[in-house]
Every structure is written in structure tokens, then in C-alpha cells.
GROMACS .gro file of C-alpha atoms in nm:
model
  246
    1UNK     CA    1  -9.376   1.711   1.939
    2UNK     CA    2  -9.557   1.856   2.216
    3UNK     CA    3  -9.609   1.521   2.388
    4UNK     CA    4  -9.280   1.433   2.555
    5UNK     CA    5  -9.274   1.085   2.680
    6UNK     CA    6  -8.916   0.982   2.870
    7UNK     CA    7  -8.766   0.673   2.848
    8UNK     CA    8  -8.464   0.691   3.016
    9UNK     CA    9  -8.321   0.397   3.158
   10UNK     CA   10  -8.486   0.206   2.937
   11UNK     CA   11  -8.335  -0.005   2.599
   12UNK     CA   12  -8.540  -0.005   2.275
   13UNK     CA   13  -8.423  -0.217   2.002
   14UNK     CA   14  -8.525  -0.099   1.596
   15UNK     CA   15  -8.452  -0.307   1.303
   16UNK     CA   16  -8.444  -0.133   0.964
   17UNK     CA   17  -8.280   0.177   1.122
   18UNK     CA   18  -8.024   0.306   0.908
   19UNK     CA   19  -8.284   0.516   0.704
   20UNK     CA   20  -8.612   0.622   0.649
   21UNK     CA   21  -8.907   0.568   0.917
   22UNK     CA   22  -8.615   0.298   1.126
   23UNK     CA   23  -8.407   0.611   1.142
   24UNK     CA   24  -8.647   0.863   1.244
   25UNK     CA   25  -8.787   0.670   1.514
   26UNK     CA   26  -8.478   0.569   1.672
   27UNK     CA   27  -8.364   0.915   1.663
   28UNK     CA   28  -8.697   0.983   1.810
   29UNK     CA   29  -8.588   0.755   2.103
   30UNK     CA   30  -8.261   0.891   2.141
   31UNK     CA   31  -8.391   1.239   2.218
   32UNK     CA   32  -8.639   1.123   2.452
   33UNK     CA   33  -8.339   0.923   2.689
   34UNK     CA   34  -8.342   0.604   2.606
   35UNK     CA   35  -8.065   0.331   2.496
   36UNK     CA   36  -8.069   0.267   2.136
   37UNK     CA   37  -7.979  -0.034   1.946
   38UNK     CA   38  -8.019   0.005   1.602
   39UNK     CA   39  -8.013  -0.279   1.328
   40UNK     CA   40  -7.940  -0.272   0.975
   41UNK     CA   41  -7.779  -0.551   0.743
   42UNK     CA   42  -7.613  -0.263   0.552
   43UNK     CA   43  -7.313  -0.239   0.761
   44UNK     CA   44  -7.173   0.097   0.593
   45UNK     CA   45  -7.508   0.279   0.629
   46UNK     CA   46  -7.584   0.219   0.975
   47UNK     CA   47  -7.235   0.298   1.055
   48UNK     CA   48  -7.259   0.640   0.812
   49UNK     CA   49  -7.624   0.725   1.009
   50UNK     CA   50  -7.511   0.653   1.341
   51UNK     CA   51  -7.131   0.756   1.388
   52UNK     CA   52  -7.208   1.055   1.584
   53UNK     CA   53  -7.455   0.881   1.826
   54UNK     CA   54  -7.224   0.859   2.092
   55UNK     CA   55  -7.254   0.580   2.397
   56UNK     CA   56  -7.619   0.611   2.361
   57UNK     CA   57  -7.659   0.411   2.037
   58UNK     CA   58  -7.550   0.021   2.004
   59UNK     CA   59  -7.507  -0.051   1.600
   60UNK     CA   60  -7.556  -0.425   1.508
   61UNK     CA   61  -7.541  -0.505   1.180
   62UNK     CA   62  -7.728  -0.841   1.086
   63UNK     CA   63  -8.006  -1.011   0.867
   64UNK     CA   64  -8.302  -1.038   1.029
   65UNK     CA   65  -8.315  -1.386   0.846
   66UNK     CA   66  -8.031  -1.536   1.030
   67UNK     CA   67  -8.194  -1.643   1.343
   68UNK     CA   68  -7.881  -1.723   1.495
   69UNK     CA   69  -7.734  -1.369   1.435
   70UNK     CA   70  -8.085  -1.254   1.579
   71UNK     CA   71  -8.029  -1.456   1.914
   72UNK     CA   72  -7.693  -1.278   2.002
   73UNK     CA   73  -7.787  -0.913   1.919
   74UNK     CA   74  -8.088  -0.952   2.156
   75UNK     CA   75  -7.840  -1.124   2.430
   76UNK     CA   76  -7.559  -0.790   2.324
   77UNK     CA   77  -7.864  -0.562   2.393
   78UNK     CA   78  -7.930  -0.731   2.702
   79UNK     CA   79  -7.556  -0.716   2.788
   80UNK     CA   80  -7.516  -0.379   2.734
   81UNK     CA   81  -7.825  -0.185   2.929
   82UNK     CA   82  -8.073  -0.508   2.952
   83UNK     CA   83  -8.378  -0.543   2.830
   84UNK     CA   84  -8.434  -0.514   2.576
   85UNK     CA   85  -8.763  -0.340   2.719
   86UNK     CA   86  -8.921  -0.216   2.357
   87UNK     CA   87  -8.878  -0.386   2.051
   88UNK     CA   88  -8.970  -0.233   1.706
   89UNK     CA   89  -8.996  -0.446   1.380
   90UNK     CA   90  -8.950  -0.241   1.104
   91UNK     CA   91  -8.686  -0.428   0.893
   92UNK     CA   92  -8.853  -0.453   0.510
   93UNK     CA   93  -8.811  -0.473   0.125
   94UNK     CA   94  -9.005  -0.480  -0.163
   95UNK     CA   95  -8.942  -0.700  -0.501
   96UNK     CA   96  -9.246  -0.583  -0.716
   97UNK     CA   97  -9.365  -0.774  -0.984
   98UNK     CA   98  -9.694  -0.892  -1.124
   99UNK     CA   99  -9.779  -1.286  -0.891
  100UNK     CA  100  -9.745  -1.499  -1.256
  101UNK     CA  101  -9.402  -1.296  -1.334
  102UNK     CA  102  -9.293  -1.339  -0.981
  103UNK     CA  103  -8.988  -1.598  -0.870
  104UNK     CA  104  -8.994  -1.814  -0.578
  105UNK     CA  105  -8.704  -1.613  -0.436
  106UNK     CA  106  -8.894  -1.292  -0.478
  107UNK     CA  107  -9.165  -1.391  -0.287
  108UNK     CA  108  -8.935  -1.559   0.003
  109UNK     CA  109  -8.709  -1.303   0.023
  110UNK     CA  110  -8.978  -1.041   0.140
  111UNK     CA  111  -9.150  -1.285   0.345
  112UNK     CA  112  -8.855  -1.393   0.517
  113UNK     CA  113  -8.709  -1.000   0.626
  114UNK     CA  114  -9.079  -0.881   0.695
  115UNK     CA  115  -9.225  -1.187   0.889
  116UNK     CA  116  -8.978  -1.420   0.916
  117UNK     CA  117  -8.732  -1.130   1.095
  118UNK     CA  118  -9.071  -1.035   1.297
  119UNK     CA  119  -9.120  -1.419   1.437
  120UNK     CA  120  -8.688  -1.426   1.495
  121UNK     CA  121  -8.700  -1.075   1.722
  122UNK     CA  122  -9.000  -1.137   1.894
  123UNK     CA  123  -8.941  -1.452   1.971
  124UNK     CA  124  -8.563  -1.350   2.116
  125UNK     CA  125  -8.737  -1.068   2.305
  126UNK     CA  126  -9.025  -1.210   2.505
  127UNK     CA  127  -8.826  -1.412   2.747
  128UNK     CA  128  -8.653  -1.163   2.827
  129UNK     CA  129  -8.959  -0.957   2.880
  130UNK     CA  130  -9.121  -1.203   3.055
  131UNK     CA  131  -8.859  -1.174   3.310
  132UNK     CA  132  -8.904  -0.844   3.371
  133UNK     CA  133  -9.268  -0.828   3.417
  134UNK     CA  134  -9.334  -0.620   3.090
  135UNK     CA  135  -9.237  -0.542   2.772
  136UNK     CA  136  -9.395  -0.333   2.468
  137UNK     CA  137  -9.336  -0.512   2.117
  138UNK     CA  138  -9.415  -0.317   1.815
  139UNK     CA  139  -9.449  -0.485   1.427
  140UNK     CA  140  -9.425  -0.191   1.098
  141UNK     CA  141  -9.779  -0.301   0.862
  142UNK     CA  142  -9.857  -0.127   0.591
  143UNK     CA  143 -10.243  -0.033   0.416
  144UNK     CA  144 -10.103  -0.299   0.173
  145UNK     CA  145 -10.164  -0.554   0.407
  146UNK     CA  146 -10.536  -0.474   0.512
  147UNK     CA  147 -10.591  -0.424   0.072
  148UNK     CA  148 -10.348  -0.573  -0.114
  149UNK     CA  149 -10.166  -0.363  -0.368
  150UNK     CA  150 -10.098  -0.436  -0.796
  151UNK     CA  151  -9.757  -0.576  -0.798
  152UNK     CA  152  -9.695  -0.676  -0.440
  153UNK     CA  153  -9.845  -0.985  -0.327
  154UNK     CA  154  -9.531  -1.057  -0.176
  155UNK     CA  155  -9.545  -0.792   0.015
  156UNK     CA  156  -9.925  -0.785   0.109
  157UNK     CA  157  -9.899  -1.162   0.229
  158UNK     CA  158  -9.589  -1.038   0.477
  159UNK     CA  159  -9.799  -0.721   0.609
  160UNK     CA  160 -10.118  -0.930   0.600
  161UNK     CA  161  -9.915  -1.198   0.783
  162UNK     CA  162  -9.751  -0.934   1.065
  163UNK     CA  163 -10.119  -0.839   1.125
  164UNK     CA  164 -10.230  -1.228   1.243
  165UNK     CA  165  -9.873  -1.245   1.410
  166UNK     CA  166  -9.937  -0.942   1.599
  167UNK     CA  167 -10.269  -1.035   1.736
  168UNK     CA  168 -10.171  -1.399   1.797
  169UNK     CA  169  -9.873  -1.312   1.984
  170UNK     CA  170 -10.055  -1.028   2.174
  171UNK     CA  171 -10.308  -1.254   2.326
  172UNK     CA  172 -10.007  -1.514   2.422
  173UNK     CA  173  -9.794  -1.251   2.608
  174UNK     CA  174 -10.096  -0.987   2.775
  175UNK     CA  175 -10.100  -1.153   3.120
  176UNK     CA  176  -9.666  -1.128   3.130
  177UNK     CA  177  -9.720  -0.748   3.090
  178UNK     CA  178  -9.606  -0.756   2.745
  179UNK     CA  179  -9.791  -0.523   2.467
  180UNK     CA  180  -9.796  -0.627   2.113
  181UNK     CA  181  -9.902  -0.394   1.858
  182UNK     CA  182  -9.894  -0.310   1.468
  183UNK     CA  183  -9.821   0.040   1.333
  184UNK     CA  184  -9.925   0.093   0.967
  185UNK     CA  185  -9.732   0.418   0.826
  186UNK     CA  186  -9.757   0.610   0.512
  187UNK     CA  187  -9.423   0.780   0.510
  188UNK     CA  188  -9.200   0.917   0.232
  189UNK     CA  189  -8.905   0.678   0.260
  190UNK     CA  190  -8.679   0.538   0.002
  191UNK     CA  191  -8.966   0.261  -0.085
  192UNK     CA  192  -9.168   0.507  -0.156
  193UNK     CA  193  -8.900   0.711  -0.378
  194UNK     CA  194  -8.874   0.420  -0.609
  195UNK     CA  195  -9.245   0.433  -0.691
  196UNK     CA  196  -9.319   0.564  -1.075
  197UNK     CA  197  -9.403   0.951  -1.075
  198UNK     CA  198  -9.721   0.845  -1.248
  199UNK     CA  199  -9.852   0.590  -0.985
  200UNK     CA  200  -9.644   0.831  -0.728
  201UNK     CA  201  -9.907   1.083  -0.808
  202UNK     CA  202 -10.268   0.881  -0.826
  203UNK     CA  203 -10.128   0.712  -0.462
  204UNK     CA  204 -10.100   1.090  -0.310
  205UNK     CA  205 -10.426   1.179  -0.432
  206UNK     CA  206 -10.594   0.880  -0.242
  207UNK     CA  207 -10.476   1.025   0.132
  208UNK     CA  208 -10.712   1.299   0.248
  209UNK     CA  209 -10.474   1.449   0.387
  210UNK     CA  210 -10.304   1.533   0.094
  211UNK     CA  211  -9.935   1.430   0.066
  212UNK     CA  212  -9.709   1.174   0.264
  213UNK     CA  213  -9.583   1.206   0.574
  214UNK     CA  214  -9.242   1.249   0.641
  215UNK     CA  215  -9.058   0.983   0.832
  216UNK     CA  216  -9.073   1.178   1.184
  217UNK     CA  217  -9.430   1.244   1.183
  218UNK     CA  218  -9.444   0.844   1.294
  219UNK     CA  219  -9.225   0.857   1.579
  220UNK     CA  220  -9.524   0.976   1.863
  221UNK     CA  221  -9.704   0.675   1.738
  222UNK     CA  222  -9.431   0.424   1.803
  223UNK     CA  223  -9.305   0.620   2.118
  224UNK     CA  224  -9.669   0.662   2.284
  225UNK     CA  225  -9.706   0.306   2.229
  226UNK     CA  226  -9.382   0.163   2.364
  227UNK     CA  227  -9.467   0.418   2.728
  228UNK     CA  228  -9.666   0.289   3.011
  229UNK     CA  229  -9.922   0.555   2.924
  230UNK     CA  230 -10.039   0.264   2.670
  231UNK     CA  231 -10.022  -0.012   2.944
  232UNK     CA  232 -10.358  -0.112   2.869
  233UNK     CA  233 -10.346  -0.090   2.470
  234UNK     CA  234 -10.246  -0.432   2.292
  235UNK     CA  235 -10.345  -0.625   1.935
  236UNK     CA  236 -10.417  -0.349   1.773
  237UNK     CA  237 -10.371  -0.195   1.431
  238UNK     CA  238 -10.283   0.203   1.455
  239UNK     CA  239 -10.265   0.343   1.087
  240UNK     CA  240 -10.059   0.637   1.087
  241UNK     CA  241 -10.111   0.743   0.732
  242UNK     CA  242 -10.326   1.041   0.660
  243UNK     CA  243 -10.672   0.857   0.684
  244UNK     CA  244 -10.567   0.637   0.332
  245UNK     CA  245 -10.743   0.379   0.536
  246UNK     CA  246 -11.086   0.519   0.613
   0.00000   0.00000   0.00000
């Protein structure tokens, strides 16, 4: 990058951090100073992604789902360097199918890790935040959310529902100095991966730009938002994906 932003002395907290866009932007956060706690319920992978981070990087593994479990990593963050000051909900699965072929534990289990382990974080955080003064709250969207998707109304109904959390919650925290916004990516990650060559190929020819970014190409986003430089910048939608959204 060739904007630098520092955020040293300050704690960020990123669920869904053991790969993909989770991993990229806490590494991004990392490099620029900061204390990093990343989550993951995949205990081996966050352990296998983050064994070299040194004293910089806190690893709690945990469901986003289990509220409880949620409560004590946010009070271990705050043990270990406070805060925390920037929290990043990026935690998510998919179970495609059709809505008439779909189960009832298909469509809760996406709901629950999308918005339900949005609601358990944010709520944990703001407190916290309020405490301090400020706070910068981030929620992962997706173009899915704003237009639905074949397949994934799961999944559209837990971006669509980040995107009314995100505004709610923004206009409940602004005069505590808290930010909340929504970042919608278009990343290659393993989500993406899994998608059919076929379908693979008609989705890249949709983004002007031409291809997918990879994971690191989000981190400014994220990071630009979580600085003070974006004091003034909260309820919004940033898409992040190529201009698939125009």
C-alpha cells in the first residue's frame, strides 16, 4: 500500500481469521502495529496460520454462536492490551441450495455465524467502547446482500440482515464515538474456490474490472476505516469489489 495508517497501541479484534480475507486483514493489522486477536472455530487452522505471530497476535478459538464463549474472548482481549478498540466481523459460511430444497438447519446455521456472531461481538464490544470514548466496528456484507444470489437465500437474508444491523447500530452508538460500518468484498477466498468453473466464469465476467481481487487488496478498506482519519464516516456500505455493484 502506499497509504500507511499506524495503529500501534491499539487492539483490533477479527473473527473468521484463519484464512482468506480474515487472514489478510489481520495480517494487514499486524504490519501496521497493532495488537491482534484473531478468531477462528477451527482450532488447528488458526493455530497453523498464526504460530509464527509472535506476542503480537492473541489466537481464540470459538463459535461465534456461543454467546457465552463470545463474552470472555472480548473480556481476554480486554485483559491482554484493552480495548478492544476495532472490531471486524467477518466470521461466515455458505450452505447453498435452492429455498424449497433448503433445511431449517441450513438456513440457521448461516444466519446464526453471519448475524447472529455479528449481534454477539458487537454487542460484547460497545461497552467497552463506550468507555473509552470511541471505538470503530466493522461488519463483512457481500453484493449478495444488496441482490440476492440463485442458491443462497440463506446467505442473502444474513448479508441483507448485517446491512440493517449496521445502520441500526451505527445511529445507536455515533454520539459515544463509536463508528459502525459494512464492507462488501469480492475477494478470491476459499468460498469463492468452491464455486462451479462454469458459474466461476459468467460471475468474473460481471466485475468491470475483470477478475477477483485477492484477499489483501481489502485490507486499506478495513484499515482506513478502523483509523481516526474516518472519524466522521459511519452507516455506510463501502463495496470493495471491482465496481460488480454499479
Amino acid at each position: 500500500m502506499s497509504i500507511n495508517f499506524d495503529f500501534s497501541g491499539r487492539s483490533v479484534l477479527i473473527t473468521g481469521a484463519a484464512q482468506g480475507i480474515g487472514y489478510a486483514i489481520a495480517s494487514s493489522f499486524v504490519e501496521a502495529g497493532a495488537d491482534v486477536a484473531v478468531v477462528d472455530r477451527d482450532e488447528d487452522r488458526l493455530n497453523e496460520a498464526w504460530n509464527h505471530a509472535g506476542d503480537k497476535v492473541l489466537r481464540l478459538a470459538l463459535d461465534v454462536v456461543d454467546e457465552e464463549a463470545v463474552d470472555a474472548a472480548v473480556a481476554s482481549v480486554e485483559a491482554w492490551r484493552g480495548g478492544p478498540d476495532v472490531v471486524i466481523n467477518n466470521a461466515g459460511i455458505t450452505r447453498d441450495v435452492v429455498v424449497w430444497k433448503m433445511t431449517a438447519d441450513q438456513w440457521r446455521a448461516v444466519l446464526d455465524v453471519h448475524l447472529t456472531g455479528t449481534f454477539h461481538f458487537t454487542k460484547a464490544a460497545i461497552p467497552r467502547m463506550r468507555a473509552k470514548g470511541a471505538g470503530r466496528i466493522i461488519n463483512v456484507t457481500s453484493y449478495t446482500g444488496m441482490h440476492g444470489m440463485v442458491g443462497q437465500a440463506n446467505y442473502a437474508a444474513a448479508k441483507a440482515g448485517i446491512i440493517g444491523f449496521t445502520k441500526a447500530t451505527a445511529k445507536e452508538v455515533a454520539h459515544f464515538g463509536i463508528t459502525v460500518n459494512a464492507v462488501s468484498p469480492n475477494a478470491s477466498t476459499a468460498m469463492v474456490a468452491a464455486i462451479p468453473a462454469d458459474k466461476l466464469k459468467a460471475l468474473t465476467e460481471q466485475v468491470p474490472i475483470g477478475r477477483f481481487a485477492e484477499p489483501s487488496e481489502m485490507s486499506s478498506a478495513f484499515q482506513f476505516l478502523s483509523s481516526d482519519e474516518a472519524a466522521y464516516i459511519t452507516g455506510v456500505v463501502l463495496p470493495v469489489d471491482g465496481g460488480v455493484a454499479m
